[in-house]
């Protein structure tokens, strides 16, 4: 960053206002006193030799200097890596699209290897004509493109009892956001002859994957005929193996467990199946010990990705960019507020783009840091008027027995040195 200030002060300065410009000026002046910068005054090796040819990396990976921007897991969380989870490095990403190569993975029986030519999708149950589609068949139906977030219901689940994991990657990284290409599930159900005259409202679909776990889930017909997508591409290319190659179900705004990977069967039923994944798992145990089921929609939530424990402030006081992500399964994010004092006072952040329904929204607070400690929080609001709750508000309703569906406000304690820590304020 300091090199950047020395080399190109004007573009940065032009963008700063008032006292911010003065602070930046001080940084620039201080650096100039250190004498001429060889990075500016001397011809560097990268400018006096040749770079790599176009055939060096037929499929590119990030440059080696970015090698710490990777998925990570929490070893003690699961007994083995086959039925486990890893986390998106959200603290190090910007914008909203998650590259597939670092998007979190959640498997119940490992990521399977399934070729397009071995792929079959069956639609059976209460339909006129049970059908089996090949991959090539799917490619002949009209396609749509949509950006959606996929959040595991267990995201932030380890934080119910108190601040636990030290990093946005671990507290909030069970989420990714991709542009999907696929065929609406409605199109395929209609192809199989869904009895449109019948009472569709009472019907459900049971969806399952080709992996050993099958991850079977029941979805009410309204959602199945709504915005569900049978997707085969993500971010412009084929789905990665770990995200369900060659075909996964996309269930916008609803918990990640419903997004069946390696989708192999859609059965139309007249009721929910009550499978393992929707009874003993992914239900919310309340304070009185009873469990709430069918918590499908992911409520509005947000997190500051930087500064955060894995992304400390490495410069002195003056201009500081605070940034994070916000999302809601109910629709678009309408506003995000940021607090530096643990929720006592709030400032409205700038949304990088207008909120998009059921997709991640990037927010920025371009601010001044006085070098003092901060208790950073963000609070999302969605188009329905819903406001992201504090941890205390959520505990009042849900108690402390829950694991899933924790969308509470997160606090990072930033110390004068710039390091940050996961804390809880009361
Ligand atoms: N077939 C199958 N689909 C599955 C799973 C699985 O284990 N098998 N895991 C589910 C869970 S719990 C989540 S959170 C999402 C995760 O999707 P990802 O691995 O692309 O991040 O996939 C869901 N779909
Ligand atoms: Mo999940």
Coordinates of C-alpha atoms and ligand atoms in Angstrom, one line a residue:
X1 CA 0.0 0.0 0.0
X2 CA 2.8 2.5 0.9
X3 CA 4.4 1.9 -2.5
X4 CA 1.1 2.7 -4.1
X5 CA 0.9 6.0 -2.2
X6 CA 4.4 6.9 -3.3
X7 CA 3.9 6.0 -6.9
X8 CA 0.4 7.2 -7.6
X9 CA -0.6 9.7 -4.9
X10 CA -2.9 11.7 -7.2
X11 CA -5.6 9.1 -8.0
X12 CA -5.9 8.1 -4.3
X13 CA -5.8 11.7 -3.1
X14 CA -8.4 12.9 -5.6
X15 CA -10.8 10.5 -4.1
X16 CA -10.2 11.5 -0.5
X17 CA -12.1 14.4 1.2
X18 CA -11.2 17.0 3.9
X19 CA -9.3 15.6 6.8
X20 CA -8.9 12.3 5.0
X21 CA -6.8 14.1 2.3
X22 CA -4.7 15.7 5.0
X23 CA -4.0 12.4 6.7
X24 CA -3.1 10.8 3.4
X25 CA -0.9 13.7 2.6
X26 CA 1.0 13.1 5.9
X27 CA 1.5 9.5 4.9
X28 CA 2.8 10.5 1.5
X29 CA 5.1 13.2 2.9
X30 CA 6.5 10.9 5.5
X31 CA 7.3 8.3 2.9
X32 CA 8.9 10.8 0.5
X33 CA 11.4 11.8 3.3
X34 CA 12.8 8.3 3.2
X35 CA 14.4 9.1 -0.2
X36 CA 14.0 7.9 -3.7
X37 CA 12.2 4.6 -4.1
X38 CA 14.1 2.1 -6.3
X39 CA 10.8 0.6 -7.3
X40 CA 10.1 3.9 -9.1
X41 CA 13.6 5.0 -10.1
X42 CA 15.2 1.8 -11.2
X43 CA 14.4 -0.6 -14.0
X44 CA 13.1 -3.8 -12.4
X45 CA 13.7 -7.4 -13.6
X46 CA 10.0 -7.8 -14.6
X47 CA 10.4 -4.9 -17.0
X48 CA 13.7 -6.0 -18.5
X49 CA 13.0 -9.7 -19.3
X50 CA 10.2 -11.6 -20.8
X51 CA 7.2 -13.1 -19.1
X52 CA 5.6 -16.5 -19.4
X53 CA 4.1 -17.6 -22.8
X54 CA 0.4 -18.1 -23.3
X55 CA 0.9 -21.9 -23.2
X56 CA 2.3 -21.9 -19.6
X57 CA -1.0 -22.2 -17.9
X58 CA -3.8 -23.6 -20.1
X59 CA -6.1 -23.4 -17.1
X60 CA -5.0 -20.6 -14.7
X61 CA -4.7 -20.7 -11.0
X62 CA -4.2 -17.7 -8.7
X63 CA -0.6 -16.4 -8.6
X64 CA 1.6 -18.0 -5.8
X65 CA 1.4 -14.8 -3.7
X66 CA -2.3 -15.5 -3.1
X67 CA -1.8 -19.0 -1.9
X68 CA -3.3 -18.3 1.5
X69 CA -6.6 -17.4 0.0
X70 CA -7.9 -21.0 0.2
X71 CA -10.7 -23.0 1.8
X72 CA -9.9 -24.1 5.3
X73 CA -11.5 -26.5 7.7
X74 CA -11.8 -26.7 11.5
X75 CA -10.3 -30.0 12.5
X76 CA -12.2 -30.6 15.7
X77 CA -15.5 -29.9 14.1
X78 CA -16.0 -33.3 12.4
X79 CA -14.6 -36.8 12.9
X80 CA -13.3 -37.1 9.4
X81 CA -13.1 -35.1 6.2
X82 CA -15.6 -37.3 4.2
X83 CA -18.7 -36.1 6.1
X84 CA -17.4 -32.6 6.8
X85 CA -17.2 -29.0 5.8
X86 CA -14.7 -26.4 4.8
X87 CA -15.0 -22.6 4.7
X88 CA -14.9 -19.9 2.0
X89 CA -12.1 -17.4 2.7
X90 CA -14.6 -14.5 2.7
X91 CA -12.1 -12.3 4.7
X92 CA -9.8 -12.2 1.6
X93 CA -12.4 -11.9 -1.2
X94 CA -14.1 -8.8 -2.5
X95 CA -17.0 -8.1 -4.8
X96 CA -19.7 -10.8 -4.5
X97 CA -19.0 -13.7 -6.8
X98 CA -17.3 -16.6 -5.1
X99 CA -14.8 -18.4 -7.4
X100 CA -15.7 -22.1 -7.4
X101 CA -12.1 -23.1 -6.4
X102 CA -12.5 -21.5 -3.0
X103 CA -16.2 -21.9 -2.4
X104 CA -17.0 -23.9 0.8
X105 CA -17.8 -27.6 0.4
X106 CA -20.2 -29.6 2.5
X107 CA -20.4 -33.3 1.8
X108 CA -22.2 -36.1 3.8
X109 CA -20.3 -38.9 2.1
X110 CA -17.6 -37.3 0.1
X111 CA -17.5 -35.6 -3.4
X112 CA -18.2 -38.2 -6.0
X113 CA -16.9 -38.6 -9.5
X114 CA -19.8 -38.6 -12.0
X115 CA -19.3 -38.3 -15.7
X116 CA -21.9 -36.5 -17.9
X117 CA -22.4 -39.7 -19.9
X118 CA -23.2 -41.6 -16.8
X119 CA -25.6 -38.9 -15.5
X120 CA -29.3 -39.6 -15.3
X121 CA -32.1 -37.6 -13.7
X122 CA -35.4 -39.4 -13.0
X123 CA -38.7 -37.7 -12.4
X124 CA -41.3 -40.1 -10.9
X125 CA -44.1 -40.3 -8.4
X126 CA -47.4 -38.4 -9.0
X127 CA -46.7 -37.4 -12.6
X128 CA -48.5 -38.5 -15.9
X129 CA -45.3 -39.8 -17.5
X130 CA -42.3 -40.7 -15.3
X131 CA -39.2 -39.6 -17.3
X132 CA -35.4 -40.2 -17.2
X133 CA -33.3 -37.4 -18.6
X134 CA -29.7 -37.7 -19.8
X135 CA -27.3 -34.7 -19.5
X136 CA -27.7 -34.1 -23.2
X137 CA -31.5 -33.9 -22.8
X138 CA -31.2 -31.2 -20.1
X139 CA -29.1 -29.1 -22.5
X140 CA -32.1 -28.9 -24.9
X141 CA -34.5 -27.1 -22.6
X142 CA -34.5 -23.3 -22.4
X143 CA -32.0 -22.1 -19.9
X144 CA -31.8 -19.2 -17.4
X145 CA -28.9 -17.4 -15.6
X146 CA -29.2 -16.2 -12.0
X147 CA -26.9 -15.2 -9.2
X148 CA -27.8 -16.7 -5.8
X149 CA -26.1 -17.3 -2.4
X150 CA -26.0 -20.8 -0.9
X151 CA -25.6 -20.7 2.8
X152 CA -25.4 -23.9 5.0
X153 CA -27.9 -23.7 7.8
X154 CA -25.0 -24.4 10.2
X155 CA -23.2 -21.2 9.2
X156 CA -22.3 -19.4 12.4
X157 CA -23.7 -22.4 14.3
X158 CA -20.7 -22.6 16.5
X159 CA -21.2 -19.1 17.9
X160 CA -24.5 -19.7 19.8
X161 CA -23.0 -20.2 23.2
X162 CA -20.4 -17.5 22.9
X163 CA -17.7 -16.1 20.6
X164 CA -15.8 -19.1 19.4
X165 CA -13.9 -19.1 16.1
X166 CA -11.4 -16.4 15.3
X167 CA -12.1 -15.4 11.7
X168 CA -14.9 -14.5 9.4
X169 CA -13.9 -17.5 7.3
X170 CA -14.8 -19.8 10.1
X171 CA -17.8 -17.9 11.7
X172 CA -19.5 -17.0 8.4
X173 CA -17.7 -18.9 5.6
X174 CA -20.3 -21.6 5.0
X175 CA -21.6 -19.5 2.1
X176 CA -20.9 -19.0 -1.5
X177 CA -22.5 -16.9 -4.3
X178 CA -22.4 -17.9 -7.9
X179 CA -24.0 -17.2 -11.2
X180 CA -25.9 -20.4 -12.2
X181 CA -27.0 -21.5 -15.6
X182 CA -29.7 -24.1 -15.6
X183 CA -33.2 -25.2 -16.5
X184 CA -36.1 -24.3 -14.2
X185 CA -37.3 -27.3 -12.2
X186 CA -40.8 -26.3 -13.2
X187 CA -39.9 -27.0 -16.9
X188 CA -38.9 -30.6 -16.2
X189 CA -41.9 -31.2 -13.9
X190 CA -44.2 -30.0 -16.6
X191 CA -42.5 -32.1 -19.2
X192 CA -43.3 -35.2 -17.0
X193 CA -46.9 -34.1 -17.0
X194 CA -47.6 -32.5 -13.7
X195 CA -51.4 -32.5 -13.3
X196 CA -51.9 -28.8 -13.4
X197 CA -55.6 -29.2 -12.8
X198 CA -54.9 -31.1 -9.5
X199 CA -54.4 -29.5 -6.1
X200 CA -50.7 -28.7 -6.5
X201 CA -50.5 -26.8 -3.3
X202 CA -50.8 -30.1 -1.3
X203 CA -48.0 -31.8 -3.3
X204 CA -44.3 -32.0 -2.5
X205 CA -41.2 -33.1 -4.3
X206 CA -38.6 -35.3 -2.7
X207 CA -35.1 -34.6 -4.2
X208 CA -32.1 -36.8 -3.8
X209 CA -28.5 -37.0 -5.0
X210 CA -26.4 -39.8 -6.6
X211 CA -23.9 -39.9 -3.7
X212 CA -24.1 -42.6 -1.0
X213 CA -25.7 -40.2 1.5
X214 CA -28.3 -39.1 -1.1
X215 CA -29.0 -36.1 1.1
X216 CA -32.8 -36.5 0.4
X217 CA -35.0 -33.6 1.1
X218 CA -38.7 -32.7 0.8
X219 CA -39.7 -29.4 -0.9
X220 CA -43.2 -28.0 -1.1
X221 CA -44.5 -27.8 -4.6
X222 CA -44.9 -24.0 -4.5
X223 CA -41.1 -23.6 -4.2
X224 CA -40.4 -26.4 -6.7
X225 CA -42.5 -24.6 -9.3
X226 CA -41.1 -21.2 -8.3
X227 CA -37.5 -20.3 -8.7
X228 CA -35.7 -23.7 -8.3
X229 CA -33.1 -24.3 -10.9
X230 CA -31.6 -27.6 -12.2
X231 CA -28.1 -26.1 -12.7
X232 CA -25.1 -27.4 -14.6
X233 CA -22.9 -24.3 -14.9
X234 CA -21.6 -21.9 -12.2
X235 CA -19.7 -18.7 -12.9
X236 CA -19.7 -19.5 -16.6
X237 CA -18.1 -23.0 -16.4
X238 CA -19.1 -26.5 -15.5
X239 CA -19.9 -27.1 -11.9
X240 CA -16.8 -28.3 -10.0
X241 CA -17.0 -31.8 -8.8
X242 CA -17.3 -30.7 -5.2
X243 CA -20.3 -28.6 -6.0
X244 CA -22.2 -31.4 -7.7
X245 CA -20.9 -31.9 -11.2
X246 CA -22.6 -32.4 -13.6
X247 CA -25.9 -31.2 -12.1
X248 CA -27.1 -29.7 -8.8
X249 CA -30.4 -28.3 -7.6
X250 CA -30.4 -24.6 -6.8
X251 CA -33.0 -23.6 -4.2
X252 CA -32.7 -19.8 -4.0
X253 CA -32.8 -18.2 -0.5
X254 CA -33.4 -21.5 1.2
X255 CA -30.9 -23.4 3.4
X256 CA -27.9 -25.1 1.6
X257 CA -28.9 -28.6 2.6
X258 CA -31.8 -28.4 0.1
X259 CA -29.4 -27.7 -2.8
X260 CA -28.9 -31.3 -3.7
X261 CA -25.7 -32.0 -5.5
X262 CA -25.3 -34.8 -8.2
X263 CA -29.2 -34.5 -8.5
X264 CA -30.5 -37.9 -9.6
X265 CA -34.2 -38.1 -8.7
X266 CA -37.2 -35.8 -8.2
X267 CA -40.2 -37.6 -6.9
X268 CA -43.6 -35.9 -6.8
X269 CA -45.3 -36.9 -3.5
X270 CA -48.4 -36.0 -1.6
X271 CA -46.5 -35.2 1.6
X272 CA -43.0 -34.6 3.0
X273 CA -40.8 -37.7 3.4
X274 CA -39.5 -36.6 6.8
X275 CA -36.0 -37.8 5.9
X276 CA -33.0 -37.7 8.2
X277 CA -31.8 -34.4 6.9
X278 CA -35.2 -32.7 7.8
X279 CA -35.8 -34.3 11.2
X280 CA -32.7 -35.2 13.2
X281 CA -30.7 -32.6 11.3
X282 CA -31.4 -29.1 10.1
X283 CA -34.2 -28.6 12.7
X284 CA -33.9 -26.0 15.5
X285 CA -34.1 -27.1 19.1
X286 CA -35.7 -24.4 21.1
X287 CA -35.3 -23.4 24.8
X288 CA -38.0 -25.8 25.9
X289 CA -36.4 -28.7 24.2
X290 CA -38.9 -29.0 21.4
X291 CA -37.6 -28.7 17.8
X292 CA -38.8 -26.5 15.1
X293 CA -38.8 -27.9 11.6
X294 CA -39.1 -26.5 8.1
X295 CA -36.9 -23.5 8.7
X296 CA -36.2 -23.2 5.0
X297 CA -35.6 -19.5 4.3
X298 CA -32.3 -18.0 5.4
X299 CA -33.1 -14.7 7.3
X300 CA -31.2 -11.5 6.6
X301 CA -27.6 -11.5 7.8
X302 CA -24.3 -9.7 7.3
X303 CA -20.7 -9.8 8.4
X304 CA -17.8 -7.4 8.2
X305 CA -15.1 -9.3 6.2
X306 CA -12.4 -6.7 6.7
X307 CA -11.1 -5.6 9.1
X308 CA -11.6 -9.0 10.8
X309 CA -9.4 -11.4 12.7
X310 CA -7.7 -12.8 9.6
X311 CA -7.7 -9.4 7.9
X312 CA -6.2 -6.9 10.5
X313 CA -5.6 -3.2 9.8
X314 CA -2.0 -3.0 8.8
X315 CA -1.8 0.8 8.4
X316 CA -1.9 3.7 10.8
X317 CA -4.8 6.0 11.5
X318 CA -6.5 7.8 8.6
X319 CA -8.5 6.5 5.7
X320 CA -9.9 3.0 6.3
X321 CA -12.1 0.9 4.2
X322 CA -14.5 -1.2 6.2
X323 CA -16.2 -3.8 4.0
X324 CA -18.5 -6.8 4.3
X325 CA -21.3 -8.9 2.9
X326 CA -25.0 -8.9 3.4
X327 CA -27.7 -11.3 2.2
X328 CA -31.3 -12.4 2.7
X329 CA -33.3 -15.4 1.6
X330 CA -36.4 -13.3 1.6
X331 CA -35.3 -10.9 -1.1
X332 CA -32.9 -8.0 -1.7
X333 CA -30.8 -6.2 0.9
X334 CA -32.1 -2.7 1.2
X335 CA -29.6 -1.2 3.7
X336 CA -26.6 -2.1 5.9
X337 CA -25.5 -0.1 8.9
X338 CA -22.1 -0.3 10.5
X339 CA -21.3 0.4 14.2
X340 CA -17.8 1.1 15.5
X341 CA -18.9 1.0 19.2
X342 CA -20.6 -2.3 19.6
X343 CA -24.1 -1.2 18.5
X344 CA -24.4 2.1 20.4
X345 CA -24.3 4.3 17.2
X346 CA -24.7 3.4 13.6
X347 CA -23.6 4.7 10.2
X348 CA -25.3 3.6 6.9
X349 CA -22.8 1.8 4.7
X350 CA -22.6 2.2 0.9
X351 CA -23.9 -0.7 -1.1
X352 CA -21.5 -1.4 -4.0
X353 CA -24.5 -2.2 -6.2
X354 CA -28.2 -2.2 -5.5
X355 CA -29.2 -5.3 -3.5
X356 CA -30.2 -8.3 -5.7
X357 CA -32.8 -10.8 -4.4
X358 CA -31.3 -13.9 -2.7
X359 CA -27.7 -13.0 -3.7
X360 CA -24.8 -11.5 -1.8
X361 CA -24.5 -7.7 -1.5
X362 CA -21.2 -6.0 -0.9
X363 CA -21.1 -3.0 1.4
X364 CA -18.4 -0.5 2.1
X365 CA -17.9 2.1 4.8
X366 CA -15.2 4.5 3.6
X367 CA -14.2 6.0 6.9
X368 CA -11.5 7.5 9.1
X369 CA -9.7 5.5 11.8
X370 CA -8.6 7.4 14.8
X371 CA -6.2 4.5 15.8
X372 CA -8.4 3.7 18.8
X373 CA -10.1 0.4 19.5
X374 CA -13.4 -0.4 17.8
X375 CA -16.2 -2.9 18.4
X376 CA -17.2 -3.4 14.7
X377 CA -20.6 -4.6 13.8
X378 CA -22.8 -4.7 10.8
X379 CA -26.6 -4.9 10.6
X380 CA -28.5 -5.9 7.5
X381 CA -32.0 -4.9 6.5
X382 CA -33.9 -6.5 3.6
X383 CA -36.7 -5.4 1.4
X384 CA -39.4 -6.9 3.6
X385 CA -38.3 -4.5 6.4
X386 CA -36.7 -7.3 8.5
X387 CA -33.7 -6.1 10.6
X388 CA -30.9 -8.5 11.5
X389 CA -31.2 -9.3 15.2
X390 CA -28.6 -9.0 18.0
X391 CA -27.4 -12.2 19.6
X392 CA -29.4 -11.4 22.7
X393 CA -32.6 -10.9 20.7
X394 CA -32.1 -14.2 18.9
X395 CA -31.4 -16.0 22.2
X396 CA -34.6 -14.6 23.7
X397 CA -36.6 -16.3 21.0
X398 CA -34.5 -19.4 20.4
X399 CA -32.7 -20.1 23.6
X400 CA -29.1 -21.5 23.4
X401 CA -29.8 -25.1 22.3
X402 CA -29.8 -24.3 18.6
X403 CA -27.1 -25.0 16.1
X404 CA -28.6 -24.0 12.8
X405 CA -30.0 -20.7 11.5
X406 CA -27.9 -18.3 13.6
X407 CA -28.2 -14.9 11.8
X408 CA -27.2 -12.7 14.7
X409 CA -25.0 -9.5 14.5
X410 CA -21.3 -10.3 14.7
X411 CA -18.8 -8.3 16.7
X412 CA -15.1 -7.8 15.9
X413 CA -13.0 -6.1 18.6
X414 CA -10.3 -4.1 16.7
X415 CA -7.4 -3.2 19.0
X416 CA -5.3 0.0 18.6
X417 CA -2.6 -2.1 16.9
X418 CA -5.1 -3.1 14.2
X419 CA -5.5 -6.8 15.1
X420 CA -9.1 -8.0 15.5
X421 CA -10.7 -10.6 17.6
X422 CA -14.1 -12.4 17.7
X423 CA -16.0 -11.1 20.8
X424 CA -19.5 -10.9 22.1
X425 CA -21.0 -7.6 23.5
X426 CA -23.9 -7.6 25.9
Ligands
LIG1 N1 -26.0 -35.0 -2.8 C1 -25.7 -34.2 -1.8 N2 -26.1 -32.9 -1.9 C2 -25.8 -32.0 -0.9 C3 -25.0 -32.4 0.2 C4 -24.5 -33.7 0.2 O1 -23.8 -34.2 1.1 N3 -24.9 -34.6 -0.8 N4 -24.7 -31.5 1.2 C5 -25.7 -30.4 1.4 C6 -25.4 -29.3 2.3 S1 -25.6 -29.7 3.9 C7 -25.0 -28.1 1.8 S2 -24.7 -26.8 2.9 C8 -24.8 -27.8 0.4 C9 -23.3 -27.3 0.2 O2 -23.0 -27.1 -1.1 P1 -21.5 -26.9 -1.6 O3 -20.7 -28.2 -1.2 O4 -21.5 -26.6 -3.0 O5 -21.0 -25.8 -0.8 O6 -25.0 -28.9 -0.4 C10 -26.0 -29.8 0.0 N5 -26.3 -30.8 -1.0
LIG2 MO1 -25.5 -27.7 5.1

